[in-house]
Structure formats: structure tokens, C-alpha cells
mmCIF file of C-alpha atoms in Angstrom:
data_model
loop_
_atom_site.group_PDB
_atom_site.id
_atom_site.type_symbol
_atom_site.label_atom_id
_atom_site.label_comp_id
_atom_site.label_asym_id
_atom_site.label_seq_id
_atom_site.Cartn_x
_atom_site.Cartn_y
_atom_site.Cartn_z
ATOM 1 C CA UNK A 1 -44.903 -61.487 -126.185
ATOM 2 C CA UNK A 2 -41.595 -62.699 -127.388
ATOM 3 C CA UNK A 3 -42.157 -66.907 -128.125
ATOM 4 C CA UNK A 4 -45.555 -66.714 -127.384
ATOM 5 C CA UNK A 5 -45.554 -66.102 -123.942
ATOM 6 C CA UNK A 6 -46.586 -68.746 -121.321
ATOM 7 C CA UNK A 7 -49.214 -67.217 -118.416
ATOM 8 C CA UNK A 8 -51.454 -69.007 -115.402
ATOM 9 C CA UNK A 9 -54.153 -69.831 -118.270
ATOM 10 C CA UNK A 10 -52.461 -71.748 -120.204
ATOM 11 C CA UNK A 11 -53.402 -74.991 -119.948
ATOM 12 C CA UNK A 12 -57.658 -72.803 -120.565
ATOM 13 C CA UNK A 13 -56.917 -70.086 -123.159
ATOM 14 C CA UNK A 14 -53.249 -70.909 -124.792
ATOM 15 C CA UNK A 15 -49.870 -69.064 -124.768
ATOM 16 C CA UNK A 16 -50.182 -64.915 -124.524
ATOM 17 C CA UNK A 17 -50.259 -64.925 -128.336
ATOM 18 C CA UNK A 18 -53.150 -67.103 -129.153
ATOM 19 C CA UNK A 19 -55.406 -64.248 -127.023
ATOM 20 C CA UNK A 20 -54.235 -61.718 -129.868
ATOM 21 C CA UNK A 21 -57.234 -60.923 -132.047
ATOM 22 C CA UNK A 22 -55.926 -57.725 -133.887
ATOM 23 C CA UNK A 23 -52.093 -55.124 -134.299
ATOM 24 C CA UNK A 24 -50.899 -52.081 -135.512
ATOM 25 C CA UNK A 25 -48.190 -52.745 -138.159
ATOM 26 C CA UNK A 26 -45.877 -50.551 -139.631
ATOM 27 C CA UNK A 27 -44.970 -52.266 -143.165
ATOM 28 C CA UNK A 28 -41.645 -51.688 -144.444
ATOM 29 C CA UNK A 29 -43.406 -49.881 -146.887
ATOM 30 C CA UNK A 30 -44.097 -47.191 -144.143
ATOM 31 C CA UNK A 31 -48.097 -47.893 -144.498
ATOM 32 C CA UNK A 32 -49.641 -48.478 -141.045
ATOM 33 C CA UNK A 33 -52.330 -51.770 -141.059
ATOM 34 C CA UNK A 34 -54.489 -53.339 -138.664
ATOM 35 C CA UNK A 35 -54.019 -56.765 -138.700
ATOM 36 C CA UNK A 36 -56.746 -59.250 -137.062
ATOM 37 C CA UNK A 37 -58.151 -62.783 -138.357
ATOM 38 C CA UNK A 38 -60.349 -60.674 -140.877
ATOM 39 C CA UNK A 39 -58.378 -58.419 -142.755
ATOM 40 C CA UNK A 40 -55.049 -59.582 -143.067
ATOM 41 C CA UNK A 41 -55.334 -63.734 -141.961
ATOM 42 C CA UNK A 42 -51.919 -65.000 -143.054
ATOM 43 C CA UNK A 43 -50.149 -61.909 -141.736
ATOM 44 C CA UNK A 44 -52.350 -62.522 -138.385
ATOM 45 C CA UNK A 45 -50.659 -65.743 -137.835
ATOM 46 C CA UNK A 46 -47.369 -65.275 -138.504
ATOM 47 C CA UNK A 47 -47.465 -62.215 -135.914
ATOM 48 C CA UNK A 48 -48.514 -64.682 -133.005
ATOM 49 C CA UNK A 49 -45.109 -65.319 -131.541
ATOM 50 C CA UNK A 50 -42.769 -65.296 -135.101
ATOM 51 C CA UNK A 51 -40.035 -63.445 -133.834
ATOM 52 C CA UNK A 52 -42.062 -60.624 -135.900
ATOM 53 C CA UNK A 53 -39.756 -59.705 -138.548
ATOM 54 C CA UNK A 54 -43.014 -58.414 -140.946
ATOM 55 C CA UNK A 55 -43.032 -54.788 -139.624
ATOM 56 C CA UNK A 56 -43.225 -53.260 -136.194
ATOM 57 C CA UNK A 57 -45.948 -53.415 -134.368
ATOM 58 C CA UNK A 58 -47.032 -50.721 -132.497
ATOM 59 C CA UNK A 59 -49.999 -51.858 -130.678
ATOM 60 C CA UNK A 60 -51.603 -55.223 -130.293
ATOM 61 C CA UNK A 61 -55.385 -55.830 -128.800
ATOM 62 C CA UNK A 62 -55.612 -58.473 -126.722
ATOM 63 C CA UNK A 63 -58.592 -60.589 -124.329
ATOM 64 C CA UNK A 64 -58.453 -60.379 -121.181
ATOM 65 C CA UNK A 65 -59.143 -62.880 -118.464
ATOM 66 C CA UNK A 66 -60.846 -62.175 -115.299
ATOM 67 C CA UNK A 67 -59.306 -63.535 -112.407
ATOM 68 C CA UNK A 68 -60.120 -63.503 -108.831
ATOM 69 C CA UNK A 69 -58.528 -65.107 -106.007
ATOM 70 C CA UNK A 70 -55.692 -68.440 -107.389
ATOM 71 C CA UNK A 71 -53.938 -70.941 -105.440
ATOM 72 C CA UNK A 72 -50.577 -70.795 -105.398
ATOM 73 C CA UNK A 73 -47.607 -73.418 -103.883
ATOM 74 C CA UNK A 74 -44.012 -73.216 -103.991
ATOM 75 C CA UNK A 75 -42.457 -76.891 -101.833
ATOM 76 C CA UNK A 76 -39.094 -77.514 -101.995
ATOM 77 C CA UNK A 77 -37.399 -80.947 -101.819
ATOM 78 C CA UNK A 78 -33.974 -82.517 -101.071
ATOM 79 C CA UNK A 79 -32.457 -83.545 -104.275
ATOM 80 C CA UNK A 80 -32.661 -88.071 -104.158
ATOM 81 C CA UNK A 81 -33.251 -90.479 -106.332
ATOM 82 C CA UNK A 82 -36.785 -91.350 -104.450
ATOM 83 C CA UNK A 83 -37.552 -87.744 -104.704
ATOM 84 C CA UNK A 84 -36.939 -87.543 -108.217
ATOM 85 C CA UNK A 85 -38.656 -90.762 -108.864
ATOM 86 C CA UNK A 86 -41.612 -89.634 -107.087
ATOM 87 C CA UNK A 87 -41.808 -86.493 -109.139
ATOM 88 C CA UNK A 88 -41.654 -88.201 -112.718
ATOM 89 C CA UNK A 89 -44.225 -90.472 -111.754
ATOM 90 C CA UNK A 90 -46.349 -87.568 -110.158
ATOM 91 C CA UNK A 91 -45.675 -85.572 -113.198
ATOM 92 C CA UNK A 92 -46.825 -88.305 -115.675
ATOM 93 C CA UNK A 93 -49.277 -88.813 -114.161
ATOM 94 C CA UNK A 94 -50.016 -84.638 -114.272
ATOM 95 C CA UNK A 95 -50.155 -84.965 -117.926
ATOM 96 C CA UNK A 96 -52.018 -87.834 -118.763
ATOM 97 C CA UNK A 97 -55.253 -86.595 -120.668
ATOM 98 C CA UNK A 98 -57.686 -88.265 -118.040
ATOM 99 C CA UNK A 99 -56.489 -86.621 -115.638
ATOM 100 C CA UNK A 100 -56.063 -82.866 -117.308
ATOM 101 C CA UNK A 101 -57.294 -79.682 -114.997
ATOM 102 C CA UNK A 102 -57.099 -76.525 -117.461
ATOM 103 C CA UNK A 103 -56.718 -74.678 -113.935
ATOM 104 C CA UNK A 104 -54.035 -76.569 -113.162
ATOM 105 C CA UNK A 105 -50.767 -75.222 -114.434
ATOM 106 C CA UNK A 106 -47.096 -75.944 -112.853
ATOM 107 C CA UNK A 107 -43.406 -75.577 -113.212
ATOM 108 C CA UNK A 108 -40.618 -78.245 -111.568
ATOM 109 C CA UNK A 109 -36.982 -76.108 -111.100
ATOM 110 C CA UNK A 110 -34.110 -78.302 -110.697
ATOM 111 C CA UNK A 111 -31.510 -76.186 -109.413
ATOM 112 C CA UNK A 112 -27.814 -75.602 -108.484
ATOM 113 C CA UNK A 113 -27.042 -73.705 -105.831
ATOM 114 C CA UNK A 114 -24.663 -73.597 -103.223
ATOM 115 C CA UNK A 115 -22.500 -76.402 -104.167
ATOM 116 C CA UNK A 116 -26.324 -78.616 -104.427
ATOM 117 C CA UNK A 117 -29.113 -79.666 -106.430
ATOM 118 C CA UNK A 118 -32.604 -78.249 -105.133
ATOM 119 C CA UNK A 119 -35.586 -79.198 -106.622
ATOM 120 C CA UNK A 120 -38.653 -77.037 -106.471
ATOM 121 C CA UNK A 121 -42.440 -77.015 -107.875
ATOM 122 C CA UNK A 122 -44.598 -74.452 -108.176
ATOM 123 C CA UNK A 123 -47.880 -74.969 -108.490
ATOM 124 C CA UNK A 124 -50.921 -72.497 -109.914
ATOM 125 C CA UNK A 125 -54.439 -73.183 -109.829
ATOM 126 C CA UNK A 126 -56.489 -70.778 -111.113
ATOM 127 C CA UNK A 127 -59.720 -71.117 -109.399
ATOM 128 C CA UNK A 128 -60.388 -70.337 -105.663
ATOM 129 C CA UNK A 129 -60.155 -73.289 -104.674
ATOM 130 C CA UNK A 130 -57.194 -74.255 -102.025
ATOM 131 C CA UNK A 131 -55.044 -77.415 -102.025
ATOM 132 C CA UNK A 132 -56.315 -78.487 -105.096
ATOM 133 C CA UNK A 133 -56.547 -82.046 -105.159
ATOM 134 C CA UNK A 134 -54.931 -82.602 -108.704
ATOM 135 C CA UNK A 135 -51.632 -81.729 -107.117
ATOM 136 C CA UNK A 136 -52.119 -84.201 -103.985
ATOM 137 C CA UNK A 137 -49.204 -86.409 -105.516
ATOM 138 C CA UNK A 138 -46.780 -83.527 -105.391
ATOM 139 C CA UNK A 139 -47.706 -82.640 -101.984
ATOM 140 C CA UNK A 140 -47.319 -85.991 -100.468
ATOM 141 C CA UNK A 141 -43.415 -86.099 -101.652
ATOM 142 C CA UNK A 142 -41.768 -85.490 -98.458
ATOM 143 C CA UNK A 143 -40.512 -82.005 -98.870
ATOM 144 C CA UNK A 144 -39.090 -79.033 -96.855
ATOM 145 C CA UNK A 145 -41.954 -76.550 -96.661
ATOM 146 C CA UNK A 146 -42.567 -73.361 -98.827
ATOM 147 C CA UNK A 147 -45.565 -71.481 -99.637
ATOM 148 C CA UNK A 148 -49.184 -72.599 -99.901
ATOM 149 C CA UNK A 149 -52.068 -70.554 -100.100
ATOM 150 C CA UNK A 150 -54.647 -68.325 -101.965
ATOM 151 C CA UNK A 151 -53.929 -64.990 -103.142
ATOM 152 C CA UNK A 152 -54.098 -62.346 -106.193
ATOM 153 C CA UNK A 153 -52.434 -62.760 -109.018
ATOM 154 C CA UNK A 154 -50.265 -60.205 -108.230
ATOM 155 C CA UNK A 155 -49.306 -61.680 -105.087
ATOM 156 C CA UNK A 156 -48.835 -64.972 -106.165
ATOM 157 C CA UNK A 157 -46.446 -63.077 -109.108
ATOM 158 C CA UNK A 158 -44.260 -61.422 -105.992
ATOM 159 C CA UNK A 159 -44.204 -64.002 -103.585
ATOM 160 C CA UNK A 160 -43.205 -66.274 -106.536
ATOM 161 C CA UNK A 161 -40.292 -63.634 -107.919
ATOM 162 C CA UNK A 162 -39.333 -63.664 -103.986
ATOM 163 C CA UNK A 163 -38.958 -67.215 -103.261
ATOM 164 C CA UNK A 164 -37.146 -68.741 -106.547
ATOM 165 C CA UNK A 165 -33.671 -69.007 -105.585
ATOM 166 C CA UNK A 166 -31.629 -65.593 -107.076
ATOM 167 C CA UNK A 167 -27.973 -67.105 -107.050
ATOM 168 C CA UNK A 168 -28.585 -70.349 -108.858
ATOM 169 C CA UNK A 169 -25.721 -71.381 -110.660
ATOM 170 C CA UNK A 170 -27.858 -73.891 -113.220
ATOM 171 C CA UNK A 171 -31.391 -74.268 -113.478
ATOM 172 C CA UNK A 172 -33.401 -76.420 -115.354
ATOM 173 C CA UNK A 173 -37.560 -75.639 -115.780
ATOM 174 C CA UNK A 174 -40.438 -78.468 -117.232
ATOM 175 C CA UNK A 175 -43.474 -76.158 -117.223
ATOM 176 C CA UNK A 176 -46.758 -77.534 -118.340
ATOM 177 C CA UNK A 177 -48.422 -76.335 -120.810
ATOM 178 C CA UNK A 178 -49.991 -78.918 -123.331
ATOM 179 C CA UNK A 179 -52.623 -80.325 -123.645
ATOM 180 C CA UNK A 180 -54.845 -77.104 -123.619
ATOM 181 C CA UNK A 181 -58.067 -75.832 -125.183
ATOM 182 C CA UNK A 182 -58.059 -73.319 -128.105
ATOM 183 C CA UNK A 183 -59.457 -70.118 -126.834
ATOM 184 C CA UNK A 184 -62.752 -69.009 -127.864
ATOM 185 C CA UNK A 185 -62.229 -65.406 -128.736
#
């Protein structure tokens, strides 16, 4: 949960720490609380993703988020100007408020490897729903392939741990994650 913790729902529900609604807290005192919105408020929120320095927690409730079948996409690209160029635009054009998908969620990886910049996004769309039309820009970029399909979460969590590049020497990440809706708990 350390700073806040980013998942595929994002963009819907928040960070990890927003879906926190109550912890176990060891005070320095040695008295053991529960903390939720109720009892303790200010504590509550300083919990969600503070680097918790107010007593250790020693359990935390949190929602949980059904989830069937996601898309998933990893596409590679050769590191150019155009290619670059076509992914800010693409990207801005992500972002912009009119066109916001909370189901949409993505990371770009620019990365050095092998004497060479890579660039790399990985898209996650959380309904079952494949190719996704709100990613159509990204997908037109001429690229070199990669993965595209539907799949569990947990599949889509080892196929992407499987094809990110383990040697990189640098690596720069833009993940989305604003603007999204406060989560109704």
C-alpha cells in the first residue's frame, strides 16, 4: 500500500488506498484501535498512503472489485521522432476530459536497453470488451507487435511481468491515472 498504490481501477475507484474504509493500529501508546471514517476521521486520512508513521497497522479492510475477463495490450515501437510525436499527441489526446474511459487505464515505458531506446505501452481495459476503441490512436502507430487480447487479471498480471524488458538499463514510466471518480464505498 506504500504511496497509495496504483491498480487496473484507477482511473473508476482511485489509488489502493482510497478503497480503505477501516485498520488495526497499534498506538505508540501500545493501545490497539480501529480506525475507519467514523471513529477516528483525521487519523483515517492520514493512514491512506502517509508513509504511516502513526502506529503500525496490523490489518486494514479493504473493498473489493469484481472483475471478470480485461483487455490487455503490450505494442512495442522503434524509438523516432514520428513515433514519439505520435504518442504525445495520442496521449493528449488520452487525457483530455471528453474523451475519459474510467476502464481505460495505461502506462508508456521508454526504455534503455541494449545500447537503444524502446518504447512500449501497455494498455488495460477493464471491461470485456476487446480492442477497445479509446486506444485506436495507439494502435495505429506503426509498431513491432506484442500482446493483445482478453484474459484474467491474473494473466494479464503474468504475461505483463513476462514481457517488460528485465535488463533495462533506464526506464522511464507516464501511467495514467487522473482524472478519476471518487469511489463510492
Amino acid at each position: 500500500m506504500s504511496s497509495g498504490g496504483i491498480t487496473f481501477h484507477a482511473r473508476e475507484r482511485g489509488f489502493s488506498c482510497d478503497n480503505v474504509y477501516g485498520y488495526e493500529v497499534v498506538l505508540g501508546s501500545g493501545e490497539v484501535i480501529y480506525v475507519d471514517e467514523g471513529s477516528h476521521p483525521d487519523l483515517w486520512v492520514a493512514l491512506k498512503g502517509g508513509s504511516n508513521n502513526f502506529g503500525i497497522i496490523t490489518r486494514f479492510d479493504v473493498a473489493t472489485i469484481a472483475q471478470g475477463n480485461m483487455w490487455y495490450s503490450l505494442l512495442s515501437y522503434n524509438y523516432t521522432n514520428a513515433t514519439l510525436r505520435a504518442h504525445a499527441k495520442a496521449f493528449s489526446n488520452f487525457m483530455k476530459p471528453k474523451n475519459f474511459d474510467s476502464a481505460a487505464m495505461m502506462g508508456v515505458f521508454l526504455v534503455y536497453t541494449g545500447g537503444k531506446f524502446l518504447l512500449f505501452d501497455s494498455m488495460w481495459y477493464t471491461k470485456d470488451v476487446e480492442k477497445p476503441a479509446v486506444y485506436d490512436a495507439f494502435t495505429k502507430i506503426p509498431n513491432l507487435g506484442g500482446v493483445a487480447e482478453l484474459n484474467t487479471i491474473d494473466k494479464v498480471v503474468e504475461l505483463f511481468g513476462q514481457n517488460i524488458p528485465s535488463n533495462e538499463q533506464r526506464l522511464a514510466t507516464i501511467i495514467n491515472t487522473l482524472p478519476f471518480h471518487a469511489p463510492q464505498i
